[in-house]
Coordinates of C-alpha atoms in Angstrom, one line a residue:
X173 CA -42.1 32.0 -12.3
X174 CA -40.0 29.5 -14.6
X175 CA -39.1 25.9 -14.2
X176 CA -35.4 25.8 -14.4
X177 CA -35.3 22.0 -15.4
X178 CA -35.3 23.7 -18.7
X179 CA -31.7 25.0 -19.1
X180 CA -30.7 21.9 -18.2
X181 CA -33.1 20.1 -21.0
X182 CA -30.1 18.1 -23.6
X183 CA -31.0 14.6 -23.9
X184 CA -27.0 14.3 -24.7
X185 CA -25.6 15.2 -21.0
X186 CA -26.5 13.0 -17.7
X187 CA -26.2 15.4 -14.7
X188 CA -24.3 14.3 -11.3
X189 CA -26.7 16.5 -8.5
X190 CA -24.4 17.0 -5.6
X191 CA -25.3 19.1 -2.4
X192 CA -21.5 20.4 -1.1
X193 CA -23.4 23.0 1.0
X194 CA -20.5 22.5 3.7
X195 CA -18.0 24.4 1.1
X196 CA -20.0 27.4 1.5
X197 CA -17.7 28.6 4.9
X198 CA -14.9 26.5 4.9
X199 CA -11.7 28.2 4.5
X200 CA -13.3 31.3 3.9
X201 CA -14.5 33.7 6.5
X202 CA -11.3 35.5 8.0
X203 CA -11.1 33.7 11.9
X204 CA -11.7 37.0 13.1
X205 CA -14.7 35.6 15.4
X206 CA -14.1 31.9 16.5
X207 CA -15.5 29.3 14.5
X208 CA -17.8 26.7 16.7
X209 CA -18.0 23.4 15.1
X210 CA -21.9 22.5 15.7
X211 CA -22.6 18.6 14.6
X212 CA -26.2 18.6 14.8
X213 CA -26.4 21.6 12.8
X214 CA -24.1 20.0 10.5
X215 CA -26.0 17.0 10.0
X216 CA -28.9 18.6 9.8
X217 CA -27.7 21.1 7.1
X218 CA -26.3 18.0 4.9
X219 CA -29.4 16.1 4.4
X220 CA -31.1 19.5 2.7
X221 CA -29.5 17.1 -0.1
X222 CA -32.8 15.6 -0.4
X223 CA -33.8 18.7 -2.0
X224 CA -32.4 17.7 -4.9
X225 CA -35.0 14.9 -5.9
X226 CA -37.3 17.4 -7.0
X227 CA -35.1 18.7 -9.9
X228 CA -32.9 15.7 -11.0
X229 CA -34.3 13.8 -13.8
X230 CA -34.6 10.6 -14.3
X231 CA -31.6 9.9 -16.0
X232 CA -29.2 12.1 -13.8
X233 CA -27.8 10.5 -10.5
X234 CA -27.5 12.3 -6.8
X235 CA -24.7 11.7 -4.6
X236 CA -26.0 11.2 -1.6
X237 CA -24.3 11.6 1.8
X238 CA -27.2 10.2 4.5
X239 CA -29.7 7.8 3.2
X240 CA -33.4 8.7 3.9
X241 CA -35.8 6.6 5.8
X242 CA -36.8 4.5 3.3
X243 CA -40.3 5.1 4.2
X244 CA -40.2 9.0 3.6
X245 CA -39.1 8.0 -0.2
X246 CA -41.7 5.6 -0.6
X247 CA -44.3 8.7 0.1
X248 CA -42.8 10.5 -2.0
X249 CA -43.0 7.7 -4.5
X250 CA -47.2 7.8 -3.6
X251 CA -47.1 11.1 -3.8
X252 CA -46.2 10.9 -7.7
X253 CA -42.4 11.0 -7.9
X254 CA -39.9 8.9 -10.1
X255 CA -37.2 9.1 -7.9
X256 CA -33.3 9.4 -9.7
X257 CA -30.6 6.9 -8.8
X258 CA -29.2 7.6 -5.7
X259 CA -25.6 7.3 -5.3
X260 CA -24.8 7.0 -1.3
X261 CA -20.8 8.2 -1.3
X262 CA -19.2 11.3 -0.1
X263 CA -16.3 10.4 -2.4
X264 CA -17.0 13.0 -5.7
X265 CA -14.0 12.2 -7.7
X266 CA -14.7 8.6 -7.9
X267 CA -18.1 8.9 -8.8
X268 CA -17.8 12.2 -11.3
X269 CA -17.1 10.2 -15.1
X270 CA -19.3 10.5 -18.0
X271 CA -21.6 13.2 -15.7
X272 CA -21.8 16.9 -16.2
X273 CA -21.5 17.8 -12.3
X274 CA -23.8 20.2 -10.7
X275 CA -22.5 21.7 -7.5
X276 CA -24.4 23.0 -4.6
X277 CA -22.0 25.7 -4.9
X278 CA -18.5 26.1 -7.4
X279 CA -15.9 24.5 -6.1
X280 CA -12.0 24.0 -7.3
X281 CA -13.4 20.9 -9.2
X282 CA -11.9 20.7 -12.4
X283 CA -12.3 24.8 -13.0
X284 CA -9.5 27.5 -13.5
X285 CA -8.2 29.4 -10.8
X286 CA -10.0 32.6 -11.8
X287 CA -13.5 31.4 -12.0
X288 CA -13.7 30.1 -8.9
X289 CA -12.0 33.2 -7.2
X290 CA -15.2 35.3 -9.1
X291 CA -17.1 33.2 -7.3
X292 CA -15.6 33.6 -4.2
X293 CA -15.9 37.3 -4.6
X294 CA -19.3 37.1 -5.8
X295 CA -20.9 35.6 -2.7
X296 CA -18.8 38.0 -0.2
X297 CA -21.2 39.8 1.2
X298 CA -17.8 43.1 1.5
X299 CA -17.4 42.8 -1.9
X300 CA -21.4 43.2 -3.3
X301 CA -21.5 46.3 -1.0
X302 CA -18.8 47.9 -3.0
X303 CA -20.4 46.6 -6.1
X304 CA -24.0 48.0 -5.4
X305 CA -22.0 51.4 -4.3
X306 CA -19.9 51.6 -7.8
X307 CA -23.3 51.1 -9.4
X308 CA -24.9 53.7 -7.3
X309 CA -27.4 51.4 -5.9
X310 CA -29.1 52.3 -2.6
X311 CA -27.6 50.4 0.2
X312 CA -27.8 49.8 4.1
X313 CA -26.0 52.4 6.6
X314 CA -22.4 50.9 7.3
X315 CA -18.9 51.1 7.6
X316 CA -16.2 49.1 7.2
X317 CA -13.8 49.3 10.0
X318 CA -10.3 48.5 9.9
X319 CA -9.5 48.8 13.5
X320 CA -11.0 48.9 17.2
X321 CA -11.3 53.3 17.1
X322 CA -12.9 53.5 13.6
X323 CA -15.3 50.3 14.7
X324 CA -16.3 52.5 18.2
X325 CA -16.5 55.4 16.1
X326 CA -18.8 54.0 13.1
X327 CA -21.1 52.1 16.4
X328 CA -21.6 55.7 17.7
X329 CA -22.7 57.2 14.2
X330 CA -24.9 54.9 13.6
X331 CA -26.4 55.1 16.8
X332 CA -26.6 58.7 16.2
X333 CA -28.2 58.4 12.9
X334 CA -31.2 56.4 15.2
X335 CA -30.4 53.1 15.0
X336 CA -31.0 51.0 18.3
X337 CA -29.7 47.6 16.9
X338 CA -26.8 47.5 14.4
X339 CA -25.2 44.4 13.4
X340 CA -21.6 43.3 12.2
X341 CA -20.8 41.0 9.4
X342 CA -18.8 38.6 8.2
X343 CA -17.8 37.9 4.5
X344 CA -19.7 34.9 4.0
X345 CA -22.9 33.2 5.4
X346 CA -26.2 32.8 4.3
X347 CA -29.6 32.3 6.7
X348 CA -28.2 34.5 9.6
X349 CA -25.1 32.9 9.8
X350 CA -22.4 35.7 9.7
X351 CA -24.5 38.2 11.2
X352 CA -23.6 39.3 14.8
X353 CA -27.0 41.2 16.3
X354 CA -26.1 44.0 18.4
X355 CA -29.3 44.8 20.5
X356 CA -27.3 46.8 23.1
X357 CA -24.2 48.5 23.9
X358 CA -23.4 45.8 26.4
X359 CA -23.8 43.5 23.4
X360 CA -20.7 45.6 21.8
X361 CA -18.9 45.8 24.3
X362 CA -18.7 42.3 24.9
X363 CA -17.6 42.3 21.5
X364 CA -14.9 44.8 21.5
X365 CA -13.2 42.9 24.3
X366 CA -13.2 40.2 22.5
X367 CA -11.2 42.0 19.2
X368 CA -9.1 43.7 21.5
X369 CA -7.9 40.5 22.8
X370 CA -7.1 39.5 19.7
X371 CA -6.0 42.4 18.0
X372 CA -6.0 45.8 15.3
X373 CA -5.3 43.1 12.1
X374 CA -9.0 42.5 10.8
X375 CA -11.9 43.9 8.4
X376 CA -15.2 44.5 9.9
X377 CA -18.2 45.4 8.0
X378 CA -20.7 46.9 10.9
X379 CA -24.1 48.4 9.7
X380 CA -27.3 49.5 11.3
X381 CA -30.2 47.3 11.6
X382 CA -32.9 48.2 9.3
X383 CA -36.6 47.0 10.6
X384 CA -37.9 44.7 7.3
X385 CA -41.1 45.3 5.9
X386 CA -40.5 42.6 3.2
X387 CA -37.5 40.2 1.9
X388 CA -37.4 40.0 -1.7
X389 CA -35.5 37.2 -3.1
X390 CA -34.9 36.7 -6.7
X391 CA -33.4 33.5 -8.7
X392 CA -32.2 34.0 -11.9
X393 CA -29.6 32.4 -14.3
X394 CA -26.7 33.7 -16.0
X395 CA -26.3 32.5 -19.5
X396 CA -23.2 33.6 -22.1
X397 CA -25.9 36.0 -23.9
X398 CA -28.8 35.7 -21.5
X399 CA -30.1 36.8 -18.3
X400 CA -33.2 34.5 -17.8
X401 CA -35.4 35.6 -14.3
X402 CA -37.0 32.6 -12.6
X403 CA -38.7 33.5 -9.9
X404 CA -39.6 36.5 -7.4
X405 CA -40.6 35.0 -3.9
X406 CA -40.6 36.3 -0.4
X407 CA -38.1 34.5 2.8
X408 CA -39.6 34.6 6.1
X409 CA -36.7 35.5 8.6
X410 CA -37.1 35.9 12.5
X411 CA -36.0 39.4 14.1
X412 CA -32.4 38.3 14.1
X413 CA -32.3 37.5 10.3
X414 CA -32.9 33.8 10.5
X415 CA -34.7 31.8 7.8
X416 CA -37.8 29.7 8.4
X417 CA -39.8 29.4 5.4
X418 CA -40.4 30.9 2.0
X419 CA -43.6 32.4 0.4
X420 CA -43.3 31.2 -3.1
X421 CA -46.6 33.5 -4.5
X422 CA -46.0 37.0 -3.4
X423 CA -47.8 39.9 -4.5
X424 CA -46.1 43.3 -5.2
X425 CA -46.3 46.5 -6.5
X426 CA -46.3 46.5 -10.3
X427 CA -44.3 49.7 -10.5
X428 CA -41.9 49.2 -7.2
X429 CA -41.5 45.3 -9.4
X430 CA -40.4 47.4 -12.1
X431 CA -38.5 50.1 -10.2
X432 CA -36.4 46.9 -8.6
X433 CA -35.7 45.3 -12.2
X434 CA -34.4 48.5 -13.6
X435 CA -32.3 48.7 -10.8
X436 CA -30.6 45.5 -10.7
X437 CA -30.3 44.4 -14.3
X438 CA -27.6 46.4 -14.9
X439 CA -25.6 44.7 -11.7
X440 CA -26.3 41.3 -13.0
X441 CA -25.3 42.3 -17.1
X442 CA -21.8 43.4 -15.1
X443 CA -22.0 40.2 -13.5
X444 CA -22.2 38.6 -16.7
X445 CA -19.7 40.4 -18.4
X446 CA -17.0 39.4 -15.5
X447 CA -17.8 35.7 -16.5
X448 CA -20.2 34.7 -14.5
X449 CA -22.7 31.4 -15.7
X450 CA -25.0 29.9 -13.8
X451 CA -27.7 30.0 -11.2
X452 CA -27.9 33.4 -9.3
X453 CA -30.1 34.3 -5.8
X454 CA -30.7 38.2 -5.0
X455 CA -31.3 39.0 -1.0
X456 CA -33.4 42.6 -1.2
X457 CA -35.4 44.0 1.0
X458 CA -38.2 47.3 1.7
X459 CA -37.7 48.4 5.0
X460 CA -40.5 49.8 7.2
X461 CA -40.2 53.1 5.7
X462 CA -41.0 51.4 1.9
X463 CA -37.3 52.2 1.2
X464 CA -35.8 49.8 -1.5
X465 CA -32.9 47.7 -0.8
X466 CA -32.4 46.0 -4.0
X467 CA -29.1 43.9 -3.1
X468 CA -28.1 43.2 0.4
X469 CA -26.1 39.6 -0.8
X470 CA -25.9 37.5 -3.6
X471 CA -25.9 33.6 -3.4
X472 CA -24.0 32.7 -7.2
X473 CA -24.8 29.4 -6.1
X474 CA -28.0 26.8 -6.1
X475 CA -30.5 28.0 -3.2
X476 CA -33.5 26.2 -2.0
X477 CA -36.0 27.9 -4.4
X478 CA -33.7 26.0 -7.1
X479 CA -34.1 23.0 -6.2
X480 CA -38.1 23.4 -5.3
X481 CA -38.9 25.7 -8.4
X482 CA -39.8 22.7 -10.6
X483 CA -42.0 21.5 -8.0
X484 CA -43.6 24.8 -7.2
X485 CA -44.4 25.8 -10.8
X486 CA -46.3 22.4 -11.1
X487 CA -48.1 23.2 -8.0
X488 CA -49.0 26.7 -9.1
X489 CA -50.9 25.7 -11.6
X490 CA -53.8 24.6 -9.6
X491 CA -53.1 26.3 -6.2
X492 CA -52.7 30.5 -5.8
X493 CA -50.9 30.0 -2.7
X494 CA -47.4 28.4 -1.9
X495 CA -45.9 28.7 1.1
X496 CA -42.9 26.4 2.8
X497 CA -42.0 26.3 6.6
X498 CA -39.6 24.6 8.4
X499 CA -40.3 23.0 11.6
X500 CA -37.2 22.4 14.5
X501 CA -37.8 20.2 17.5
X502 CA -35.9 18.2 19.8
X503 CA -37.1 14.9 21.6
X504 CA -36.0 11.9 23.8
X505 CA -37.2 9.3 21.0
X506 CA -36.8 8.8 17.7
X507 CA -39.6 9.7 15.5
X508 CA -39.9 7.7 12.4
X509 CA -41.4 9.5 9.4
X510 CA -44.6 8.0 9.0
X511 CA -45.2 8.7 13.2
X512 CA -44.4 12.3 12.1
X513 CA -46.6 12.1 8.7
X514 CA -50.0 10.9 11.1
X515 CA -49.5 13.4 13.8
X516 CA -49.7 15.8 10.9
X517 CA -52.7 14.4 9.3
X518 CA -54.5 14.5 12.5
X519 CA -53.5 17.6 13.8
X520 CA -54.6 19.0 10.5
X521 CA -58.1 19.4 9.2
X522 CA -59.2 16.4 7.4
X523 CA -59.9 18.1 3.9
X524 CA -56.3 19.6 4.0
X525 CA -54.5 16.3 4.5
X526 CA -53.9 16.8 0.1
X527 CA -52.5 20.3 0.8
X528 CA -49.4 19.6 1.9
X529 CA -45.9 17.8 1.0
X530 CA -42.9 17.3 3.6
X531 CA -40.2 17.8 1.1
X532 CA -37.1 17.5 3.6
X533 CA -37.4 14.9 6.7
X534 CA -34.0 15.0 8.2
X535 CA -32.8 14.0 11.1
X536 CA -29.3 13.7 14.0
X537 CA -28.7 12.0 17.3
X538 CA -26.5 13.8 19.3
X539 CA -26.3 13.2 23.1
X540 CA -28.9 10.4 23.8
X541 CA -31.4 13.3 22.3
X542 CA -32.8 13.3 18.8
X543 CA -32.7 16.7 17.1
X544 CA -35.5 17.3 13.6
X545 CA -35.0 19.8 11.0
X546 CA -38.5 19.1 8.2
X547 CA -39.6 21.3 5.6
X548 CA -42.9 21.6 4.5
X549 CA -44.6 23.1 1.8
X550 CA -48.4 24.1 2.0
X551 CA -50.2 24.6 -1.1
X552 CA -54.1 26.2 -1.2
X553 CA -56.3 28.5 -3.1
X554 CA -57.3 29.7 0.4
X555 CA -54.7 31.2 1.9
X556 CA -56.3 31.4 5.4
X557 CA -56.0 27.2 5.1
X558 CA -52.5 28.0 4.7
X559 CA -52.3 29.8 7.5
X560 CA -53.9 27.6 9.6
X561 CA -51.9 24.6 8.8
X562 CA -48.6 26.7 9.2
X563 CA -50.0 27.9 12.9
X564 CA -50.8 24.3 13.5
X565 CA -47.1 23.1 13.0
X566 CA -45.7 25.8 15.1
X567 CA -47.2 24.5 18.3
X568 CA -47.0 20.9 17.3
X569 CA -45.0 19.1 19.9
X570 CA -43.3 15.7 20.3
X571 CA -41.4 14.1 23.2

């Protein structure tokens, strides 16, 4: 793995960090499915910003949207970081001069029409399927359906073919969101009354559900002459395709390593070549029968392992084992960070307390309830301590 602080090394260039995660969906997945408008969820996903401290330098600036308890910077401060100035403003424009801007994702932001349409295109989940098929690349079993008969019709091949779940997708969506799980026929049924309600005018890409051995997930950045690999690490997803944590030390196969290069650089040197520059994430995956899916979406954004590679890489140098986790909860109070910080610390064995860092802490009231989103990352050369710790958190409980 490579730090990716340095492609952005020029002492002549202050960067502007800013986490505009909520221009990932907007305006862009057709309204086939109605849209819910989740606030929590939103507020949650926002303060992810905080990410960012981990990659800025000292002389760049982070536009910050919600200011962290002062008392979670402080420990991160202890815990040996210089923290960048942090600009609290959801106002960009005003805030953009003399800085060399770098999104979450691309936005129309002072770039041509064209680029940000490749973009667009690029993190389309339809359009990288037709990609990997022009480059002959093995993909998932799926169909794209144009109306209600070819959708029943490419449900009951699949089903056929041996799938029991299959799933439809939308264009865009990352972490299982644009992923409807269909674990029985009732489940598509419920969904074909709900297109036939509104109609024969849509795309639907519908696929069958492929039991996961392992995710692979690549980073890698996109230079005008250079493709530059950063990093190989492993998501942890649920069995509906949602992401709680990352292993960041993986082991693989040398030659199935080398099998899944071969495979994709020749995706990526076409990505290039459209004009593509910048950071790049790879979703792959082996399924349960060891067959390789080397590209089931494309993030040509920033992703989490972006903003945390700077830190991992440090970390790595002394500890064999990384692994993050993020822990969800819901409770009648408020729980300040430091409350949070000492339950860990007890609940955790006492020569461990140094092998952990909370690297998000966020945080939404919503309907006299307060809703927790935290990421943590566990560090060890044991990796049964690791394990330990991570079991620990799952049945940690606060009211």
């Amino acid at each position: 793995m490579r730090n990716p602080q340095f492609l952005l090394d020029n002492d002549s260039i202050e960067y502007l960090w800013y986490f505009n995660i909520d221009e990932e969906d907007k305006n862009k997945n057709i309204s086939i499915f109605p849209k819910m408008y989740d606030y929590v969820q939103e507020k949650l996903i926002i303060q992810q910003e905080q990410q960012q401290i981990f990659i800025a330098n000292n002389k760049d600036k982070i536009l910050m949207r919600h200011k962290p308890e002062l008392s979670y910077l402080d420990y991160l401060k202890e815990k040996g970081f210089e923290i960048p100035d942090l600009i609290y403003s959801y106002d960009l424009q005003s805030n953009k001069q003399d800085y060399h801007i770098v999104p979450y994702i691309i936005t129309d932001c002072n770039l041509t029409e064209e680029y940000v349409k490749l973009v667009g295109e690029l993190n389309n989940k339809y359009e990288i399927r037709k990609l990997c098929e022009q480059f002959g690349l093995n993909t998932t079993k799926g169909f794209f359906c144009n109306s209600i008969n070819e959708l029943v019709e490419s449900y009951y091949i699949l089903k056929g073919m041996g799938f029991d779940r299959t799933v439809i997708k939308v264009p865009y969506g990352s972490s299982g969101k644009g992923l409807f799980v269909l674990n029985t026929e009732k489940d598509f049924r419920n969904i074909l009354s709900f297109l036939k309600r509104r109609g024969d005018n849509f795309i639907l890409l519908i696929e069958g559900w492929h039991d996961v051995k392992r995710n692979i997930n690549t980073l890698l950045y996109i230079g005008e002459n250079k493709i530059t690999f950063l990093s190989i690490t492993e998501q942890c997803v649920n069995s509906n395709g949602v992401y709680y944590g990352t292993n960041y030390t993986p082991t693989y196969n040398l030659s199935l390593i080398k099998k899944y290069y071969k495979q994709i650089n020749k995706l990526f040197v076409k990505i290039r070549d459209l004009g593509y520059k910048g950071f790049l994430g790879i979703d792959s995956f082996i399924d349960t029968d060891n067959n390789l899916y080397p590209v089931i979406e494309i993030n040509a954004r920033c992703t989490q392992v972006t903003y945390l590679l700077p830190l991992v890489v440090q970390l790595h140098k002394k500890y064999r084992f990384i692994e993050s986790r993020i822990k969800k909860f819901i409770c009648m109070n408020k729980i300040q960070f430091n409350v949070f910080l000492e339950e860990l610390q007890k609940k955790f064995p006492k020569e461990l307390n140094n092998n952990f860092l909370i690297y998000t802490f966020s945080n939404a009231e919503y309907s006299d309830k307060f809703h927790y989103k935290i990421g943590i990352l566990f560090f060890s050369n044991d990796k049964n301590n690791i394990q330990n710790m991570m079991d620990i958190l799952q049945i940690l409980e606060f009211e």
